[in-house]
PDB file of C-alpha atoms and ligand atoms in Angstrom:
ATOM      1  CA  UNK B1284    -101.903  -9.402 182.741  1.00 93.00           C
ATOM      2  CA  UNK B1285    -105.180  -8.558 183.673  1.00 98.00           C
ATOM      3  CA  UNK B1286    -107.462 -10.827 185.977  1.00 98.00           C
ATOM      4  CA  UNK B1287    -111.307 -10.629 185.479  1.00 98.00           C
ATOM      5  CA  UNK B1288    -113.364 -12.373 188.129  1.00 99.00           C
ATOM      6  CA  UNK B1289    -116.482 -13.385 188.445  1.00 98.00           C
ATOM      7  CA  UNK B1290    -119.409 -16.118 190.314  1.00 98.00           C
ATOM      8  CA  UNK B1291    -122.814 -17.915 189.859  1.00 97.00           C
ATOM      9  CA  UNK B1292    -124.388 -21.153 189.482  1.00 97.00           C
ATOM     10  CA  UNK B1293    -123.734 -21.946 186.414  1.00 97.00           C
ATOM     11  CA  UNK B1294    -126.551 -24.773 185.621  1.00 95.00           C
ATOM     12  CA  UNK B1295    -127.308 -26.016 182.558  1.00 92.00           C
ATOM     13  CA  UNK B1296    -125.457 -23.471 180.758  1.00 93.00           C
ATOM     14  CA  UNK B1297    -127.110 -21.144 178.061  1.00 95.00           C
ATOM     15  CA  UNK B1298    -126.897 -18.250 175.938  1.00 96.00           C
ATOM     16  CA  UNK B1299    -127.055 -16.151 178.981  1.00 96.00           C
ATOM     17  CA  UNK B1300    -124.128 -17.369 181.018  1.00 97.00           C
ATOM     18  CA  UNK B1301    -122.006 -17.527 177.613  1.00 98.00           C
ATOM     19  CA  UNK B1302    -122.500 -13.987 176.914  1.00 98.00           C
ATOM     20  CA  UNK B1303    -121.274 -13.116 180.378  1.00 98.00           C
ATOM     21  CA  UNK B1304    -118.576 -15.326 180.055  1.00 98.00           C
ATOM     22  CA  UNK B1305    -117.533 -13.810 176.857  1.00 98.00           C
ATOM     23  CA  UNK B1306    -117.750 -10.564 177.685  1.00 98.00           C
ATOM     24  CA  UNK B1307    -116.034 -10.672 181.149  1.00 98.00           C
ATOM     25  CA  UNK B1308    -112.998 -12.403 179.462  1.00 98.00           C
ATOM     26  CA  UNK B1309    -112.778  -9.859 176.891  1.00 98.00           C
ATOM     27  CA  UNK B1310    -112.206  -7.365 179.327  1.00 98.00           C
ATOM     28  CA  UNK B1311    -108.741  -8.750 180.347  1.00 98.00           C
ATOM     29  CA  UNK B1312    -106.394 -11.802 179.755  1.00 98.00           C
ATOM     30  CA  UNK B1313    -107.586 -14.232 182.486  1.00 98.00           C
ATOM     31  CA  UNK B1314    -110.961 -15.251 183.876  1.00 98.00           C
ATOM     32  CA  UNK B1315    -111.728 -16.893 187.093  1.00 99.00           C
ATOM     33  CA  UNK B1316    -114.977 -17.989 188.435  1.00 99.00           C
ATOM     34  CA  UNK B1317    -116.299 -18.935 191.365  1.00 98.00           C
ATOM     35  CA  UNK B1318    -118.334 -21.644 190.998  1.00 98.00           C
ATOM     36  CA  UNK B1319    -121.627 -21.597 194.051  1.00 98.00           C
ATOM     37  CA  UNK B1320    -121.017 -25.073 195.778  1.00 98.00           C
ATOM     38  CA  UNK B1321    -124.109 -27.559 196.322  1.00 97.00           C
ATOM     39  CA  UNK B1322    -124.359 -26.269 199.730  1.00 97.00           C
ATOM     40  CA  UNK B1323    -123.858 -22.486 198.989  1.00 97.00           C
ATOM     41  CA  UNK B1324    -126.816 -23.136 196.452  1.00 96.00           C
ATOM     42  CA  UNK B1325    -128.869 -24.416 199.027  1.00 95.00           C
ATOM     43  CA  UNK B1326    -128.191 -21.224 200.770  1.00 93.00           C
ATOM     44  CA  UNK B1327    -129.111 -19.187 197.755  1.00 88.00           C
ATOM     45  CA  UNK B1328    -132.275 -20.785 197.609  1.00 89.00           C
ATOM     46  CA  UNK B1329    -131.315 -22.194 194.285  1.00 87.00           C
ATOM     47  CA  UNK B1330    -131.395 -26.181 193.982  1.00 88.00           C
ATOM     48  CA  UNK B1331    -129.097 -26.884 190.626  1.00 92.00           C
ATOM     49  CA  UNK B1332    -129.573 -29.828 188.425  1.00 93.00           C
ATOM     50  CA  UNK B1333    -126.248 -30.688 187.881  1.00 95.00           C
ATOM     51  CA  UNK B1334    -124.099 -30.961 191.103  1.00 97.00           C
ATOM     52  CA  UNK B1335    -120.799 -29.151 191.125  1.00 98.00           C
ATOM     53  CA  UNK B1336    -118.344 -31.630 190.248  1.00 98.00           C
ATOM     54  CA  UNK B1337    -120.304 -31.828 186.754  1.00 98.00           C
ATOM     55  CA  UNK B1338    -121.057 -27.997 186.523  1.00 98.00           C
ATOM     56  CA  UNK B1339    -117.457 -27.393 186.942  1.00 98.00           C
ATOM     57  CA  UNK B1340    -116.293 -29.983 184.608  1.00 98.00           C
ATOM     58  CA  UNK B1341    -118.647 -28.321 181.810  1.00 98.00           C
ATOM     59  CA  UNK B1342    -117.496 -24.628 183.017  1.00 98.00           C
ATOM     60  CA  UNK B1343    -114.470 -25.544 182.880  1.00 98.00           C
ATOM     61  CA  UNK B1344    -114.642 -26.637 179.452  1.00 98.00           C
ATOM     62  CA  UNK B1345    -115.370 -23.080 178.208  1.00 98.00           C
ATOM     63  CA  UNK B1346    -113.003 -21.252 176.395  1.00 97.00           C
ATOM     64  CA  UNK B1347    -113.290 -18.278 177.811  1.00 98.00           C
ATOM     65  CA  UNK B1348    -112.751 -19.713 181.882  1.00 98.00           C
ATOM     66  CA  UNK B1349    -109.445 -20.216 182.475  1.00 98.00           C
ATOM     67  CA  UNK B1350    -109.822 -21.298 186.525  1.00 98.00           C
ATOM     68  CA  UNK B1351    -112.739 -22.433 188.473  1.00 98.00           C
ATOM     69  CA  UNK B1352    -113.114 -22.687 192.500  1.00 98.00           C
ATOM     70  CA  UNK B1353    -115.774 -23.032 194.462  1.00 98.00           C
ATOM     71  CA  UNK B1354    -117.631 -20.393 196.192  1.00 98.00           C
ATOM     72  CA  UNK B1355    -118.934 -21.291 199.928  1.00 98.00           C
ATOM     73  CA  UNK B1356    -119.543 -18.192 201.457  1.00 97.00           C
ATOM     74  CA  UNK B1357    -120.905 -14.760 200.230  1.00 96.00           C
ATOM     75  CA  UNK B1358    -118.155 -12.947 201.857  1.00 96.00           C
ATOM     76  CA  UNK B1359    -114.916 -14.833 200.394  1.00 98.00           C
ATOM     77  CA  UNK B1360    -115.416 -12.522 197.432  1.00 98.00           C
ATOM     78  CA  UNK B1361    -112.351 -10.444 199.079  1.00 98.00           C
ATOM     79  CA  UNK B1362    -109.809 -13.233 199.484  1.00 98.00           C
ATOM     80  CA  UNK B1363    -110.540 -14.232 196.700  1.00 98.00           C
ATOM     81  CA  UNK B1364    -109.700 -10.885 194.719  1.00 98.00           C
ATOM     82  CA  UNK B1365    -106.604 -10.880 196.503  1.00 98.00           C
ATOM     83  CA  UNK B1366    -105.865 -14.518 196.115  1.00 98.00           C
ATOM     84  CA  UNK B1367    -105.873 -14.633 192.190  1.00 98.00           C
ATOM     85  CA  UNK B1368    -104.619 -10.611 192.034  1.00 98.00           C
ATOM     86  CA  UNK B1369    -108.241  -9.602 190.117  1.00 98.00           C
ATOM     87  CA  UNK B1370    -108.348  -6.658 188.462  1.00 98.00           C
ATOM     88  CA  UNK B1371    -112.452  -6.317 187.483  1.00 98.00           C
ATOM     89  CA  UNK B1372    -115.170  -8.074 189.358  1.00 98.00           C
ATOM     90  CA  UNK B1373    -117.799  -8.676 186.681  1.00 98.00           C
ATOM     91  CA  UNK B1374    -121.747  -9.552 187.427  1.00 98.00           C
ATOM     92  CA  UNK B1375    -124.865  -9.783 185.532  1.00 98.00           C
ATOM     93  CA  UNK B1376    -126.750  -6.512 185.733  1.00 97.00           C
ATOM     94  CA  UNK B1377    -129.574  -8.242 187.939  1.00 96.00           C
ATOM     95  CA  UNK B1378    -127.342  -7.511 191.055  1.00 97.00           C
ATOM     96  CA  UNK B1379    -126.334  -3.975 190.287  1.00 98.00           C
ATOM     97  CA  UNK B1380    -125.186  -2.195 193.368  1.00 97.00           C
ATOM     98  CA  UNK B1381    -124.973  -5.590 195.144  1.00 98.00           C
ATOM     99  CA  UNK B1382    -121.060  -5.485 195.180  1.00 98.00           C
ATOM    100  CA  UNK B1383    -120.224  -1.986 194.933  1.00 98.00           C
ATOM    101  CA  UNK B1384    -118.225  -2.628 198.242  1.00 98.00           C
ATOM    102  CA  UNK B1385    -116.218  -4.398 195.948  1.00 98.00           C
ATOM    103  CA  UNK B1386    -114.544  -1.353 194.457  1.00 98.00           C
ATOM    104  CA  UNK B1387    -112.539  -0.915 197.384  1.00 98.00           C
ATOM    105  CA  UNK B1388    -110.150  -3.731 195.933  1.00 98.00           C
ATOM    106  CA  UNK B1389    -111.203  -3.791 192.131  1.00 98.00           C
ATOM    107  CA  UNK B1390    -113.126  -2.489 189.641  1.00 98.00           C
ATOM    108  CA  UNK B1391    -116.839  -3.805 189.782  1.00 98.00           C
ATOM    109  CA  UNK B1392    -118.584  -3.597 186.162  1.00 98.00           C
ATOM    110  CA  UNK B1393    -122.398  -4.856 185.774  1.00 98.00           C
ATOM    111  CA  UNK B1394    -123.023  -6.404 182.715  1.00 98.00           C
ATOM    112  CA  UNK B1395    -126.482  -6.790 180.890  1.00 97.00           C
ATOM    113  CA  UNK B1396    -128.090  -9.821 181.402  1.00 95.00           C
ATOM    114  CA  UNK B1397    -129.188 -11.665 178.533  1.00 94.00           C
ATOM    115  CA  UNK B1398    -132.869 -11.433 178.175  1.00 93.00           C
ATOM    116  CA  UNK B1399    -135.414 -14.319 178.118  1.00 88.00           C
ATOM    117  CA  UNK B1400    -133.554 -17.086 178.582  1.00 87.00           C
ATOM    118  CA  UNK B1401    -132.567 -18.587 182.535  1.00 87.00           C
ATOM    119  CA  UNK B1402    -131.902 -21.581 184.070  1.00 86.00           C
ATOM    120  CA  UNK B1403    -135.228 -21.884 186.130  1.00 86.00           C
ATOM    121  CA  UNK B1404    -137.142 -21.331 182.246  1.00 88.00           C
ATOM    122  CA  UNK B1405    -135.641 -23.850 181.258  1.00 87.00           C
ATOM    123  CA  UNK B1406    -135.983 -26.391 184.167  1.00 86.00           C
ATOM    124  CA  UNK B1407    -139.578 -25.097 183.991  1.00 88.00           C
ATOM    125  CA  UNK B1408    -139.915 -25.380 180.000  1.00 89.00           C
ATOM    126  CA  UNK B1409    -138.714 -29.617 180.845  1.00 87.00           C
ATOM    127  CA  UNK B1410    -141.254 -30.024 183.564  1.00 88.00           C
ATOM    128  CA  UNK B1411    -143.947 -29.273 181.204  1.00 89.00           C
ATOM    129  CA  UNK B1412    -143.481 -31.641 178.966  1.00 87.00           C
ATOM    130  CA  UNK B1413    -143.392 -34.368 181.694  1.00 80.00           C
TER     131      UNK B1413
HETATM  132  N1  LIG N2576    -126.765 -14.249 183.520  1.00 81.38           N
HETATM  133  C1  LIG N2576    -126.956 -13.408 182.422  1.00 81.38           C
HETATM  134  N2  LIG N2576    -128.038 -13.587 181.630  1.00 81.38           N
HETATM  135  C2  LIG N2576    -128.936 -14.576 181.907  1.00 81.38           C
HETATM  136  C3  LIG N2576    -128.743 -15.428 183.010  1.00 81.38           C
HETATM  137  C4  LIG N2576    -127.638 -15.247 183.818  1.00 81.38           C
HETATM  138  O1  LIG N2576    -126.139 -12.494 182.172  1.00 81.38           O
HETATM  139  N3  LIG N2576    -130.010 -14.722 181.080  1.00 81.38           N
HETATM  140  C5  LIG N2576    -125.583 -14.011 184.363  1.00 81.38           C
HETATM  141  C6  LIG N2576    -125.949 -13.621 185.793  1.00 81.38           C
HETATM  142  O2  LIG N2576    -126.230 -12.229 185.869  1.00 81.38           O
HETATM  143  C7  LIG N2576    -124.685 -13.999 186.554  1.00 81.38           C
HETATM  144  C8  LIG N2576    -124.151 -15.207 185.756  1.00 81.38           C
HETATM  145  O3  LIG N2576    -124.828 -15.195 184.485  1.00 81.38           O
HETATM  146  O4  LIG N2576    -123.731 -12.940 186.477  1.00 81.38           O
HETATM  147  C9  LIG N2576    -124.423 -16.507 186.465  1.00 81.38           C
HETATM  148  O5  LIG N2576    -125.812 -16.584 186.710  1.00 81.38           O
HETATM  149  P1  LIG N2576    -126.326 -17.703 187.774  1.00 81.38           P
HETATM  150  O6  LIG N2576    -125.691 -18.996 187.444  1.00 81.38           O
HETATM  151  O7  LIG N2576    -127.802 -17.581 187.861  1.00 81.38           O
HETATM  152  O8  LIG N2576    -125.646 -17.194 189.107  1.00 81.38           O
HETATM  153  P2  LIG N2576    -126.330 -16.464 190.366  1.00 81.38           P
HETATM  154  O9  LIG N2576    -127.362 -17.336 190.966  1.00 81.38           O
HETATM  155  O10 LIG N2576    -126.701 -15.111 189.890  1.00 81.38           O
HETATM  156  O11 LIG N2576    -125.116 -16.449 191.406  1.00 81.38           O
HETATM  157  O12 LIG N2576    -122.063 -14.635 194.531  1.00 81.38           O
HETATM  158  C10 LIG N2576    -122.797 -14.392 193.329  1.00 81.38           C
HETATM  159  C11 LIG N2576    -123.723 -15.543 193.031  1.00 81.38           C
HETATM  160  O13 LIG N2576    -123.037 -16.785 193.105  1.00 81.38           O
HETATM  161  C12 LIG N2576    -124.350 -15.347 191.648  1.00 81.38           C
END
């Protein structure tokens, strides 16, 4: 049984996020994500639309997440490996090298991001029209 794990926002879900999803659970049996609470968001700089409760209710409905959990901090990343036994940290490739410290517990694999398409287009794409 291998354990894939990975984290973001996850707002108004697209192409992009599916992709990532996709792949990452390809690569093993079982995907977890942590989910960036309201608060961590804030932290991040990053106001989502949706607030958690309803972006985990929609990631949840994916077929390729089988567990979602929030993610507070940056630096639970570690617990949380160990927690659910991961085997493969997975991220978009816009934060390649961010994690490599990772690889002292599990693989860490960088996926490509899905061009032209993102959240913050999108939010941007609605304001214009209002
Ligand atoms: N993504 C992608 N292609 C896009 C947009 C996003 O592959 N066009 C990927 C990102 O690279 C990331 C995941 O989808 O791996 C989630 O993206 P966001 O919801 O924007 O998450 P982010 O703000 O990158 O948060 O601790 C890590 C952070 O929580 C990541």
């Amino acid at each position: 049984m291998k354990t894939i794990i990975t984290y973001g926002t996850f707002d108004i879900l697209h192409r992009g996020h599916i992709n990532l999803l996709r792949r990452a659970r390809e690569l093993g049996d079982k995907l977890v994500v942590g989910l960036s609470s309201d608060e961590f968001n804030a932290g991040k700089h990053k106001s989502s639309l949706l607030n958690y409760e309803n972006r985990k209710i929609v990631l949840e409905s994916i077929r390729y997440v089988d567990h979602v959990f929030p993610e507070d901090t940056w630096e639970q990343k570690i617990q949380d490996i160990k927690k659910y036994g991961a085997d493969i940290f997975v991220m978009g490739d816009d934060w390649e090298g961010k994690f490599d410290h990772l690889r002292e517990y599990c693989e860490v694999l960088y996926l490509g991001r899905t061009p032209s398409i993102s959240t913050t287009e999108i939010k941007t794409s609605l304001n214009d029209e209002n």
